[in-house]
mmCIF file of C-alpha atoms in Angstrom:
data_model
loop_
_atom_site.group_PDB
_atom_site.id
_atom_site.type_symbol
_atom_site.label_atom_id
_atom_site.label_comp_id
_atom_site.label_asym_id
_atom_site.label_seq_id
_atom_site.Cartn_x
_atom_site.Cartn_y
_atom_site.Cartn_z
ATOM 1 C CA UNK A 1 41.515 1.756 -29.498
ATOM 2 C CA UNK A 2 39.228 -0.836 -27.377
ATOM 3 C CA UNK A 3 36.200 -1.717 -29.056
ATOM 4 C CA UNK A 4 33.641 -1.520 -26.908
ATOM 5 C CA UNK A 5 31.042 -3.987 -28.559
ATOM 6 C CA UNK A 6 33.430 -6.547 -27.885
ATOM 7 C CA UNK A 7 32.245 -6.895 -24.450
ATOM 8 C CA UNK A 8 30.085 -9.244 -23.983
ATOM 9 C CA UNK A 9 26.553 -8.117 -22.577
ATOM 10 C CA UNK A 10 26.299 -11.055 -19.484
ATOM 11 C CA UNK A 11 29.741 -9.484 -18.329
ATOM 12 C CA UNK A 12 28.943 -6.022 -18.758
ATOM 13 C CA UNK A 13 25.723 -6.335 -16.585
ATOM 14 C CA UNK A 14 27.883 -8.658 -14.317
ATOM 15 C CA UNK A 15 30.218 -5.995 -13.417
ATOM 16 C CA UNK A 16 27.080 -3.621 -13.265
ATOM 17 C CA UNK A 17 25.815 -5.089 -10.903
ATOM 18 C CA UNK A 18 28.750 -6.099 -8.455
ATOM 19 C CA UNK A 19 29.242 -2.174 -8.514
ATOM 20 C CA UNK A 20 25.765 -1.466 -7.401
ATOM 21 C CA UNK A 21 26.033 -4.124 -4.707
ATOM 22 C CA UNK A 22 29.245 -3.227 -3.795
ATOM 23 C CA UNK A 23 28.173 0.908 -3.290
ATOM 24 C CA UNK A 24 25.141 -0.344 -1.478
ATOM 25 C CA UNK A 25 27.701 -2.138 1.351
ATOM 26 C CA UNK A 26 30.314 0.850 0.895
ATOM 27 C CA UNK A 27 27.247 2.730 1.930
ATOM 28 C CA UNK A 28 26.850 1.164 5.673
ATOM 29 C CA UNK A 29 30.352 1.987 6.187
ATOM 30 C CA UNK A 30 29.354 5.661 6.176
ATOM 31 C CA UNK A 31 29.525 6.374 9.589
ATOM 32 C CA UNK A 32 26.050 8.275 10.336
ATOM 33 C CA UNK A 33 22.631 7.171 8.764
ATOM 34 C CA UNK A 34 22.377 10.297 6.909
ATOM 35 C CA UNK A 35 25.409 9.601 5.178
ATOM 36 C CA UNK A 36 24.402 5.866 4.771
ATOM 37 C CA UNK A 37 20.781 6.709 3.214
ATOM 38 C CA UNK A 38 22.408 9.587 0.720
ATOM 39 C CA UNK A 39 24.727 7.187 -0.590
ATOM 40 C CA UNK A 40 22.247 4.476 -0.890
ATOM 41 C CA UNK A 41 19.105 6.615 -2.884
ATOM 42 C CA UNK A 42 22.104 8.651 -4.677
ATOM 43 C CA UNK A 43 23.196 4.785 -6.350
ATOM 44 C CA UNK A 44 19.648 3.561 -7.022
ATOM 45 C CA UNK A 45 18.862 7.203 -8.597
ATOM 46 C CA UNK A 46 21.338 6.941 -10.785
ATOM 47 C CA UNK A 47 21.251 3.058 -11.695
ATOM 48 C CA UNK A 48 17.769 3.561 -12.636
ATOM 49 C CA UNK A 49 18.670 6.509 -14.824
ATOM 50 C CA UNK A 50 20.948 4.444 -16.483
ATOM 51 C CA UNK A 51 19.357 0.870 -16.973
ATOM 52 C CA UNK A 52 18.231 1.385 -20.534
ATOM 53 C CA UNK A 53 21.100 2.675 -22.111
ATOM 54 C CA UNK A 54 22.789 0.787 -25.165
ATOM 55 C CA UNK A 55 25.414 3.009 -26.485
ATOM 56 C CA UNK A 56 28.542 0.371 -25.231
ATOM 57 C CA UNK A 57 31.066 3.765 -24.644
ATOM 58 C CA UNK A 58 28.268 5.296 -22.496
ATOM 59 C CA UNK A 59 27.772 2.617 -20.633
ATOM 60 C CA UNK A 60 31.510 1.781 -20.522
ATOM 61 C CA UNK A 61 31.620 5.449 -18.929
ATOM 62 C CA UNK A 62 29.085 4.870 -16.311
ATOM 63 C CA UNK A 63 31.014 1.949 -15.660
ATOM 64 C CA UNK A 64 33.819 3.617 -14.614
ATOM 65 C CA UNK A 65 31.911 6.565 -13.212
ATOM 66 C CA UNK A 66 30.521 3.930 -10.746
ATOM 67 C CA UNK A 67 33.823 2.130 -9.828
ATOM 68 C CA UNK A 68 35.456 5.644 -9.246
ATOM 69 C CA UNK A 69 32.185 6.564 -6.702
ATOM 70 C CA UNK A 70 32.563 3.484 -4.860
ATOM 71 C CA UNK A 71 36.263 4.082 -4.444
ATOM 72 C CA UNK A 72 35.072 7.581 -3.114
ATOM 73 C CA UNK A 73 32.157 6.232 -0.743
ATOM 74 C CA UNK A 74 35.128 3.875 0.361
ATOM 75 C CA UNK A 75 37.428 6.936 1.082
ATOM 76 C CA UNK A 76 35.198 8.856 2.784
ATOM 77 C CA UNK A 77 33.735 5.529 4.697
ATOM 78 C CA UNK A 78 37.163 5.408 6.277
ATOM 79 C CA UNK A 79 38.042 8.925 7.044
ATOM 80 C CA UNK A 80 34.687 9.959 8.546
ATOM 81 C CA UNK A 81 34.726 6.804 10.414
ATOM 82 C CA UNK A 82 38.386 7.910 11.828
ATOM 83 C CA UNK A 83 37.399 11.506 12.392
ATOM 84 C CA UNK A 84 34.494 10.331 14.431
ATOM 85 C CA UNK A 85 35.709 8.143 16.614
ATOM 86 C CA UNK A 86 38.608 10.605 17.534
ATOM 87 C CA UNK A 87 38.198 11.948 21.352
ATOM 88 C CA UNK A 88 39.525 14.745 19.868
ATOM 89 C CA UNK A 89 36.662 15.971 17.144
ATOM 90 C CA UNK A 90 34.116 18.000 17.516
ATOM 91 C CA UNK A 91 30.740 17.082 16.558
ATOM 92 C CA UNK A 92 28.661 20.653 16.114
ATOM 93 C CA UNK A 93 26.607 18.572 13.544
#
């Protein structure tokens, strides 16, 4: 079992914020602004909600709650980028 109070706290908000930063470029991949702005206020909104924890497990969680988004946003980036820019697709949006 890890022990989670072995991290220590400069790498923990390190990697904290990398993630946010990283979301917050994942974000202008999205391929219209709607997309771009839901991603960006969904990330702050939550960051916020989150700054004051302490347990080290929760925020271990929402650690890897975050990574898992951004590989999502980054997913998503590329496919709705793909879909739109095929001749093909229609836009009824």
């Amino acid at each position: 079992v890890f022990n989670f109070a072995m991290v220590p706290i400069a790498a923990t908000r390190a990697r904290a914020l990398s993630l946010y930063r990283q979301l917050l470029r994942g974000a202008t991949r999205m391929p219209t602004p709607n997309r771009q702005n839901f991603v960006i206020k969904k990330t702050r909104v939550e960051y916020r909600k989150h700054k004051d924890l302490a347990d080290p497990a929760e925020i271990e969680f929402q650690l890897r709650l975050a990574d898992t988004n951004l590989d999502t946003v980054l997913v998503q980036a590329e496919h709705l980028a793909k879909l739109f820019n095929d001749p093909n697709y229609q836009n009824d949006v």
